[in-house]
């Protein structure tokens, strides 16, 4: 029996050996190397052109029972005909049986299914990056591609794509042990197109930085050169001398008109629902329109298709949470919400912030408020929701919803037996946005998306300051009867802006490297403003109530096209946008151009020139320009002109061994701006012609130099940004038609950020310095009709701004959940930086006078400074599962 088993085993081994006569491994080899190895090891004889074989790569192990089977599998998919002649295999090049195809792909997180924006895709040391939807495309090819995919915090993968495959979906696995920052070889970027003024980020890149509450993408954006960071009470972006209202802010396709929570302590955008943010500081492409300064395009996350996931966080100002779950194998849901804790937890941070953000304003509008112990209250919430359905790998439908609202109340009463002083200060502002977006790859060269969106912003506010006198009082020539109420300040305002928008965009690949983008956009926009303001004279109880209403609606129709050319050395985009604006009954044309030239693999020159128009503008309700003191209004082409702006940008970037340097010079000329604070003061002092009476618009010129340097190491990351800038306004009726510094003029700003990783700890710090911003001094005569000296507009400067923030964060794991616990020390030096300086008239009562009136009183002008936050600690805790 043993002999039978022994001979049977020998027979099986013989059969297996005869079936696999050849066992060769050609992993990561060229076809030329494979042929040489067969010639050397197995004595195959070939006749071929070496150059024809070297351009083809192979990555496979072959087991074959015969020469014919081996060669057939080896050359499968390659354009060669094999012919045996006198014992020699002739390798004859043939035209590829495959039509050159363009590879389109998408990169997702393997667990959550969320798209990974800006993942690196490499082919033979050349490549591209995925867009904000995690998608990428490569030029048409005839051969098998070897793709290398890498992304910060994920395991890299390498795979081969046969020439016939035109679409692929890739899933990357998270690798927590991989540092968030990696050093990338500069050769990986030799085909990346970095447009002038462009920057992209995701919240994970900045979650270690010190913050007042939680990770705030818009506060992080303010650390970039050319974007002002010296005002912690605003989440709005003042980009290269432009006003925040001149920025187009999109979130999943709908417009956002206001970004502030808690008067600007952080933005309305929940970082837990953001996938990535694209920032264009100027010279943006033809697909964007309607603003004259910059573009911020926010792409939200999609929910997981694989499992239930979520997170929770709490800090000294707010609590937040999010959850994502699959609804089916192709449909996911993501929900996120935040709520202020200020109604249950009155921290020193909360008290300090409200005092600094609102008291200065109240003191500015009435000298009677100075020195009062005011303590208002505020609350907010926001909500995000997204449903995503994937019809296929090439077709996706998104439904998005966003809500946010702030509630502010600042009532105050103080009195004695003589009188009672009252302040009633109320404000409520809210955003709503929704969109329906369908994206489809119609072919390997044609991609389209269609978006229907609606959004609105509303702001209701009221402020009254009055005093009730219990006994009869005589003031100068006026007599106030007992129990009469004197109004010192009173207004009631309601404003809103809303829009309905349809966008259709199509991208078509032309040839190997060129891209044509065409699209259309239709906007139906409405603005509403209504105010009731009480005008008073001294201590009179008979004041005048003036009501003002402005209700405007219109349609804007736009068409655009952009052609991007990539020759390897040169990448250039040429575009045009044209818009028909109904109130002015005319078409507006906006040419756009950008170029990037590769001097070497590491050094690039770049430039852009573009023209832009803005049809809906934000104007301040009063002189004080606080975050709740403005309204939006559509241009009428007359008193409210259409803004026009021209951008010019020149620059260069250089990178090596973990270092990145970028420098850009810019100039931006904008016409059609309004100085609302002077609108009601100046015209009454001028003798105007009929043509001049309706034109109070001016122009702004902003120019400067932005410098950016960054180093990324294994444990240490740091970047420095420096802005040298100048922003000036010119109005024919102001300052004798001579240019003067705009309110946003800040000549120098330096931001230094550092992150150090040590095991599970992350330590970070921020240093911010900015030269003083301008303000207008008061009139020399306290009894002048004008409070401000209009011959010296913005000719004096506030003290310089400086701030140091520090943060420490500890990361931990509990089972499958992960989280972090930390502390932020905001404004470590406890420097009371000044946001603004205003002036009020104050009556100084002469107590030695025996008169029953204030006839002998002296009048003086008092400076009121609005101070920003002092030293503030903040604790935070976050967990994800």
PDB file of N, CA and C in Angstrom, residues 399-466:
ATOM      1  N   UNK A 399     -28.324  66.127  -2.268  1.00  0.00           N
ATOM      2  CA  UNK A 399     -29.340  67.049  -1.743  1.00  0.00           C
ATOM      3  C   UNK A 399     -28.771  67.634  -0.455  1.00  0.00           C
ATOM      4  N   UNK A 400     -28.651  68.968  -0.383  1.00  0.00           N
ATOM      5  CA  UNK A 400     -27.985  69.643   0.736  1.00  0.00           C
ATOM      6  C   UNK A 400     -28.928  70.633   1.409  1.00  0.00           C
ATOM      7  N   UNK A 401     -28.774  70.769   2.730  1.00  0.00           N
ATOM      8  CA  UNK A 401     -29.546  71.737   3.505  1.00  0.00           C
ATOM      9  C   UNK A 401     -28.654  72.352   4.563  1.00  0.00           C
ATOM     10  N   UNK A 402     -28.782  73.677   4.747  1.00  0.00           N
ATOM     11  CA  UNK A 402     -27.998  74.404   5.755  1.00  0.00           C
ATOM     12  C   UNK A 402     -28.884  75.441   6.419  1.00  0.00           C
ATOM     13  N   UNK A 403     -28.816  75.500   7.756  1.00  0.00           N
ATOM     14  CA  UNK A 403     -29.549  76.494   8.538  1.00  0.00           C
ATOM     15  C   UNK A 403     -28.617  77.040   9.613  1.00  0.00           C
ATOM     16  N   UNK A 404     -28.712  78.337   9.880  1.00  0.00           N
ATOM     17  CA  UNK A 404     -27.994  78.918  11.012  1.00  0.00           C
ATOM     18  C   UNK A 404     -28.753  80.131  11.507  1.00  0.00           C
ATOM     19  N   UNK A 405     -28.671  80.387  12.810  1.00  0.00           N
ATOM     20  CA  UNK A 405     -29.391  81.532  13.370  1.00  0.00           C
ATOM     21  C   UNK A 405     -28.711  81.984  14.652  1.00  0.00           C
ATOM     22  N   UNK A 406     -28.651  83.304  14.851  1.00  0.00           N
ATOM     23  CA  UNK A 406     -28.116  83.913  16.071  1.00  0.00           C
ATOM     24  C   UNK A 406     -29.189  84.784  16.708  1.00  0.00           C
ATOM     25  N   UNK A 407     -29.230  84.759  18.044  1.00  0.00           N
ATOM     26  CA  UNK A 407     -30.183  85.559  18.804  1.00  0.00           C
ATOM     27  C   UNK A 407     -29.396  86.418  19.799  1.00  0.00           C
ATOM     28  N   UNK A 408     -29.659  87.702  19.791  1.00  0.00           N
ATOM     29  CA  UNK A 408     -28.934  88.621  20.670  1.00  0.00           C
ATOM     30  C   UNK A 408     -29.934  89.493  21.418  1.00  0.00           C
ATOM     31  N   UNK A 409     -29.688  89.694  22.707  1.00  0.00           N
ATOM     32  CA  UNK A 409     -30.539  90.557  23.521  1.00  0.00           C
ATOM     33  C   UNK A 409     -29.665  91.345  24.481  1.00  0.00           C
ATOM     34  N   UNK A 410     -29.856  92.672  24.479  1.00  0.00           N
ATOM     35  CA  UNK A 410     -29.018  93.523  25.314  1.00  0.00           C
ATOM     36  C   UNK A 410     -29.814  94.553  26.083  1.00  0.00           C
ATOM     37  N   UNK A 411     -30.861  94.137  26.768  1.00  0.00           N
ATOM     38  CA  UNK A 411     -31.671  95.070  27.560  1.00  0.00           C
ATOM     39  C   UNK A 411     -30.917  95.511  28.810  1.00  0.00           C
ATOM     40  N   UNK A 412     -31.147  96.778  29.196  1.00  0.00           N
ATOM     41  CA  UNK A 412     -30.463  97.341  30.370  1.00  0.00           C
ATOM     42  C   UNK A 412     -31.347  98.421  30.980  1.00  0.00           C
ATOM     43  N   UNK A 413     -31.431  98.430  32.294  1.00  0.00           N
ATOM     44  CA  UNK A 413     -32.174  99.462  33.008  1.00  0.00           C
ATOM     45  C   UNK A 413     -31.379  99.880  34.239  1.00  0.00           C
ATOM     46  N   UNK A 414     -31.330 101.199  34.476  1.00  0.00           N
ATOM     47  CA  UNK A 414     -30.659 101.726  35.666  1.00  0.00           C
ATOM     48  C   UNK A 414     -31.326 103.043  36.026  1.00  0.00           C
ATOM     49  N   UNK A 415     -31.679 103.228  37.280  1.00  0.00           N
ATOM     50  CA  UNK A 415     -32.373 104.451  37.645  1.00  0.00           C
ATOM     51  C   UNK A 415     -32.296 104.775  39.115  1.00  0.00           C
ATOM     52  N   UNK A 416     -32.848 105.941  39.447  1.00  0.00           N
ATOM     53  CA  UNK A 416     -32.958 106.387  40.827  1.00  0.00           C
ATOM     54  C   UNK A 416     -34.263 107.142  40.944  1.00  0.00           C
ATOM     55  N   UNK A 417     -34.412 107.929  42.041  1.00  0.00           N
ATOM     56  CA  UNK A 417     -35.670 108.652  42.224  1.00  0.00           C
ATOM     57  C   UNK A 417     -35.841 109.789  41.225  1.00  0.00           C
ATOM     58  N   UNK A 418     -34.752 110.158  40.553  1.00  0.00           N
ATOM     59  CA  UNK A 418     -34.812 111.269  39.596  1.00  0.00           C
ATOM     60  C   UNK A 418     -35.245 110.807  38.201  1.00  0.00           C
ATOM     61  N   UNK A 419     -34.651 109.692  37.712  1.00  0.00           N
ATOM     62  CA  UNK A 419     -34.966 109.221  36.360  1.00  0.00           C
ATOM     63  C   UNK A 419     -34.570 107.752  36.224  1.00  0.00           C
ATOM     64  N   UNK A 420     -34.989 107.149  35.121  1.00  0.00           N
ATOM     65  CA  UNK A 420     -34.615 105.770  34.788  1.00  0.00           C
ATOM     66  C   UNK A 420     -34.083 105.728  33.365  1.00  0.00           C
ATOM     67  N   UNK A 421     -32.896 105.157  33.225  1.00  0.00           N
ATOM     68  CA  UNK A 421     -32.217 105.064  31.921  1.00  0.00           C
ATOM     69  C   UNK A 421     -32.398 103.652  31.373  1.00  0.00           C
ATOM     70  N   UNK A 422     -32.800 103.539  30.089  1.00  0.00           N
ATOM     71  CA  UNK A 422     -33.121 102.233  29.509  1.00  0.00           C
ATOM     72  C   UNK A 422     -32.420 102.044  28.171  1.00  0.00           C
ATOM     73  N   UNK A 423     -31.953 100.829  27.967  1.00  0.00           N
ATOM     74  CA  UNK A 423     -31.412 100.418  26.664  1.00  0.00           C
ATOM     75  C   UNK A 423     -32.125  99.138  26.248  1.00  0.00           C
ATOM     76  N   UNK A 424     -32.658  99.145  25.060  1.00  0.00           N
ATOM     77  CA  UNK A 424     -33.241  97.933  24.483  1.00  0.00           C
ATOM     78  C   UNK A 424     -32.513  97.644  23.177  1.00  0.00           C
ATOM     79  N   UNK A 425     -31.669  96.605  23.185  1.00  0.00           N
ATOM     80  CA  UNK A 425     -30.786  96.288  22.049  1.00  0.00           C
ATOM     81  C   UNK A 425     -31.057  94.849  21.635  1.00  0.00           C
ATOM     82  N   UNK A 426     -31.705  94.646  20.488  1.00  0.00           N
ATOM     83  CA  UNK A 426     -32.092  93.326  20.023  1.00  0.00           C
ATOM     84  C   UNK A 426     -31.581  93.099  18.601  1.00  0.00           C
ATOM     85  N   UNK A 427     -31.179  91.861  18.325  1.00  0.00           N
ATOM     86  CA  UNK A 427     -30.748  91.510  16.969  1.00  0.00           C
ATOM     87  C   UNK A 427     -30.960  90.015  16.747  1.00  0.00           C
ATOM     88  N   UNK A 428     -31.286  89.687  15.519  1.00  0.00           N
ATOM     89  CA  UNK A 428     -31.486  88.293  15.128  1.00  0.00           C
ATOM     90  C   UNK A 428     -31.087  88.166  13.661  1.00  0.00           C
ATOM     91  N   UNK A 429     -30.115  87.275  13.363  1.00  0.00           N
ATOM     92  CA  UNK A 429     -29.721  87.096  11.970  1.00  0.00           C
ATOM     93  C   UNK A 429     -29.647  85.609  11.646  1.00  0.00           C
ATOM     94  N   UNK A 430     -29.991  85.250  10.415  1.00  0.00           N
ATOM     95  CA  UNK A 430     -30.101  83.833  10.070  1.00  0.00           C
ATOM     96  C   UNK A 430     -29.769  83.598   8.608  1.00  0.00           C
ATOM     97  N   UNK A 431     -29.250  82.390   8.336  1.00  0.00           N
ATOM     98  CA  UNK A 431     -28.969  81.918   6.975  1.00  0.00           C
ATOM     99  C   UNK A 431     -29.782  80.665   6.697  1.00  0.00           C
ATOM    100  N   UNK A 432     -30.142  80.474   5.453  1.00  0.00           N
ATOM    101  CA  UNK A 432     -30.707  79.212   4.999  1.00  0.00           C
ATOM    102  C   UNK A 432     -30.209  78.965   3.586  1.00  0.00           C
ATOM    103  N   UNK A 433     -29.822  77.742   3.312  1.00  0.00           N
ATOM    104  CA  UNK A 433     -29.350  77.396   1.971  1.00  0.00           C
ATOM    105  C   UNK A 433     -29.681  75.953   1.654  1.00  0.00           C
ATOM    106  N   UNK A 434     -30.004  75.693   0.414  1.00  0.00           N
ATOM    107  CA  UNK A 434     -30.307  74.333  -0.027  1.00  0.00           C
ATOM    108  C   UNK A 434     -29.914  74.190  -1.487  1.00  0.00           C
ATOM    109  N   UNK A 435     -29.558  72.974  -1.869  1.00  0.00           N
ATOM    110  CA  UNK A 435     -29.171  72.739  -3.261  1.00  0.00           C
ATOM    111  C   UNK A 435     -29.465  71.301  -3.650  1.00  0.00           C
ATOM    112  N   UNK A 436     -29.723  71.123  -4.929  1.00  0.00           N
ATOM    113  CA  UNK A 436     -29.901  69.822  -5.559  1.00  0.00           C
ATOM    114  C   UNK A 436     -28.888  69.756  -6.691  1.00  0.00           C
ATOM    115  N   UNK A 437     -27.959  68.805  -6.586  1.00  0.00           N
ATOM    116  CA  UNK A 437     -26.846  68.776  -7.535  1.00  0.00           C
ATOM    117  C   UNK A 437     -26.705  67.382  -8.128  1.00  0.00           C
ATOM    118  N   UNK A 438     -26.601  67.320  -9.468  1.00  0.00           N
ATOM    119  CA  UNK A 438     -26.412  66.056 -10.174  1.00  0.00           C
ATOM    120  C   UNK A 438     -25.129  66.148 -10.985  1.00  0.00           C
ATOM    121  N   UNK A 439     -24.227  65.210 -10.737  1.00  0.00           N
ATOM    122  CA  UNK A 439     -22.944  65.156 -11.442  1.00  0.00           C
ATOM    123  C   UNK A 439     -22.869  63.849 -12.216  1.00  0.00           C
ATOM    124  N   UNK A 440     -22.448  63.921 -13.488  1.00  0.00           N
ATOM    125  CA  UNK A 440     -22.422  62.717 -14.312  1.00  0.00           C
ATOM    126  C   UNK A 440     -21.243  62.757 -15.275  1.00  0.00           C
ATOM    127  N   UNK A 441     -20.582  61.601 -15.402  1.00  0.00           N
ATOM    128  CA  UNK A 441     -19.576  61.393 -16.443  1.00  0.00           C
ATOM    129  C   UNK A 441     -20.297  60.809 -17.650  1.00  0.00           C
ATOM    130  N   UNK A 442     -20.565  61.654 -18.642  1.00  0.00           N
ATOM    131  CA  UNK A 442     -21.280  61.182 -19.821  1.00  0.00           C
ATOM    132  C   UNK A 442     -20.404  60.289 -20.690  1.00  0.00           C
ATOM    133  N   UNK A 443     -19.110  60.540 -20.674  1.00  0.00           N
ATOM    134  CA  UNK A 443     -18.146  59.704 -21.378  1.00  0.00           C
ATOM    135  C   UNK A 443     -16.793  59.927 -20.729  1.00  0.00           C
ATOM    136  N   UNK A 444     -15.763  59.242 -21.244  1.00  0.00           N
ATOM    137  CA  UNK A 444     -14.452  59.421 -20.633  1.00  0.00           C
ATOM    138  C   UNK A 444     -13.858  60.784 -20.934  1.00  0.00           C
ATOM    139  N   UNK A 445     -14.482  61.572 -21.797  1.00  0.00           N
ATOM    140  CA  UNK A 445     -13.984  62.915 -22.114  1.00  0.00           C
ATOM    141  C   UNK A 445     -14.999  64.020 -21.788  1.00  0.00           C
ATOM    142  N   UNK A 446     -16.162  63.649 -21.277  1.00  0.00           N
ATOM    143  CA  UNK A 446     -17.223  64.650 -21.049  1.00  0.00           C
ATOM    144  C   UNK A 446     -17.821  64.455 -19.659  1.00  0.00           C
ATOM    145  N   UNK A 447     -17.665  65.490 -18.831  1.00  0.00           N
ATOM    146  CA  UNK A 447     -18.208  65.489 -17.475  1.00  0.00           C
ATOM    147  C   UNK A 447     -19.102  66.700 -17.295  1.00  0.00           C
ATOM    148  N   UNK A 448     -20.264  66.509 -16.687  1.00  0.00           N
ATOM    149  CA  UNK A 448     -21.190  67.623 -16.486  1.00  0.00           C
ATOM    150  C   UNK A 448     -21.779  67.613 -15.099  1.00  0.00           C
ATOM    151  N   UNK A 449     -22.161  68.789 -14.612  1.00  0.00           N
ATOM    152  CA  UNK A 449     -22.916  68.855 -13.361  1.00  0.00           C
ATOM    153  C   UNK A 449     -23.962  69.949 -13.471  1.00  0.00           C
ATOM    154  N   UNK A 450     -25.089  69.697 -12.797  1.00  0.00           N
ATOM    155  CA  UNK A 450     -26.242  70.587 -12.842  1.00  0.00           C
ATOM    156  C   UNK A 450     -26.664  70.858 -11.398  1.00  0.00           C
ATOM    157  N   UNK A 451     -26.828  72.128 -11.047  1.00  0.00           N
ATOM    158  CA  UNK A 451     -27.142  72.498  -9.672  1.00  0.00           C
ATOM    159  C   UNK A 451     -28.285  73.496  -9.637  1.00  0.00           C
ATOM    160  N   UNK A 452     -29.287  73.182  -8.843  1.00  0.00           N
ATOM    161  CA  UNK A 452     -30.378  74.106  -8.549  1.00  0.00           C
ATOM    162  C   UNK A 452     -30.282  74.437  -7.068  1.00  0.00           C
ATOM    163  N   UNK A 453     -30.142  75.722  -6.747  1.00  0.00           N
ATOM    164  CA  UNK A 453     -29.917  76.109  -5.349  1.00  0.00           C
ATOM    165  C   UNK A 453     -30.760  77.317  -4.976  1.00  0.00           C
ATOM    166  N   UNK A 454     -30.986  77.460  -3.677  1.00  0.00           N
ATOM    167  CA  UNK A 454     -31.686  78.621  -3.134  1.00  0.00           C
ATOM    168  C   UNK A 454     -31.046  78.971  -1.800  1.00  0.00           C
ATOM    169  N   UNK A 455     -30.952  80.254  -1.515  1.00  0.00           N
ATOM    170  CA  UNK A 455     -30.382  80.681  -0.237  1.00  0.00           C
ATOM    171  C   UNK A 455     -30.946  82.039   0.144  1.00  0.00           C
ATOM    172  N   UNK A 456     -30.867  82.347   1.424  1.00  0.00           N
ATOM    173  CA  UNK A 456     -31.319  83.660   1.885  1.00  0.00           C
ATOM    174  C   UNK A 456     -30.613  84.004   3.192  1.00  0.00           C
ATOM    175  N   UNK A 457     -30.511  85.299   3.443  1.00  0.00           N
ATOM    176  CA  UNK A 457     -29.978  85.816   4.692  1.00  0.00           C
ATOM    177  C   UNK A 457     -30.891  86.936   5.162  1.00  0.00           C
ATOM    178  N   UNK A 458     -31.260  86.921   6.419  1.00  0.00           N
ATOM    179  CA  UNK A 458     -32.119  87.972   6.971  1.00  0.00           C
ATOM    180  C   UNK A 458     -31.521  88.486   8.265  1.00  0.00           C
ATOM    181  N   UNK A 459     -31.766  89.762   8.524  1.00  0.00           N
ATOM    182  CA  UNK A 459     -31.207  90.434   9.698  1.00  0.00           C
ATOM    183  C   UNK A 459     -32.247  91.405  10.236  1.00  0.00           C
ATOM    184  N   UNK A 460     -32.688  91.178  11.455  1.00  0.00           N
ATOM    185  CA  UNK A 460     -33.637  92.072  12.112  1.00  0.00           C
ATOM    186  C   UNK A 460     -32.973  92.626  13.362  1.00  0.00           C
ATOM    187  N   UNK A 461     -33.011  93.938  13.498  1.00  0.00           N
ATOM    188  CA  UNK A 461     -32.384  94.558  14.654  1.00  0.00           C
ATOM    189  C   UNK A 461     -33.108  95.803  15.113  1.00  0.00           C
ATOM    190  N   UNK A 462     -33.006  96.082  16.393  1.00  0.00           N
ATOM    191  CA  UNK A 462     -33.587  97.302  16.945  1.00  0.00           C
ATOM    192  C   UNK A 462     -32.731  97.783  18.098  1.00  0.00           C
ATOM    193  N   UNK A 463     -32.644  99.082  18.232  1.00  0.00           N
ATOM    194  CA  UNK A 463     -31.896  99.685  19.322  1.00  0.00           C
ATOM    195  C   UNK A 463     -32.592 100.966  19.745  1.00  0.00           C
ATOM    196  N   UNK A 464     -32.929 101.056  21.015  1.00  0.00           N
ATOM    197  CA  UNK A 464     -33.499 102.297  21.548  1.00  0.00           C
ATOM    198  C   UNK A 464     -32.801 102.622  22.862  1.00  0.00           C
ATOM    199  N   UNK A 465     -32.449 103.888  23.022  1.00  0.00           N
ATOM    200  CA  UNK A 465     -31.835 104.395  24.241  1.00  0.00           C
ATOM    201  C   UNK A 465     -32.670 105.585  24.700  1.00  0.00           C
ATOM    202  N   UNK A 466     -33.272 105.490  25.876  1.00  0.00           N
ATOM    203  CA  UNK A 466     -34.134 106.570  26.330  1.00  0.00           C
ATOM    204  C   UNK A 466     -34.019 106.740  27.847  1.00  0.00           C
TER     205      UNK A 466
END
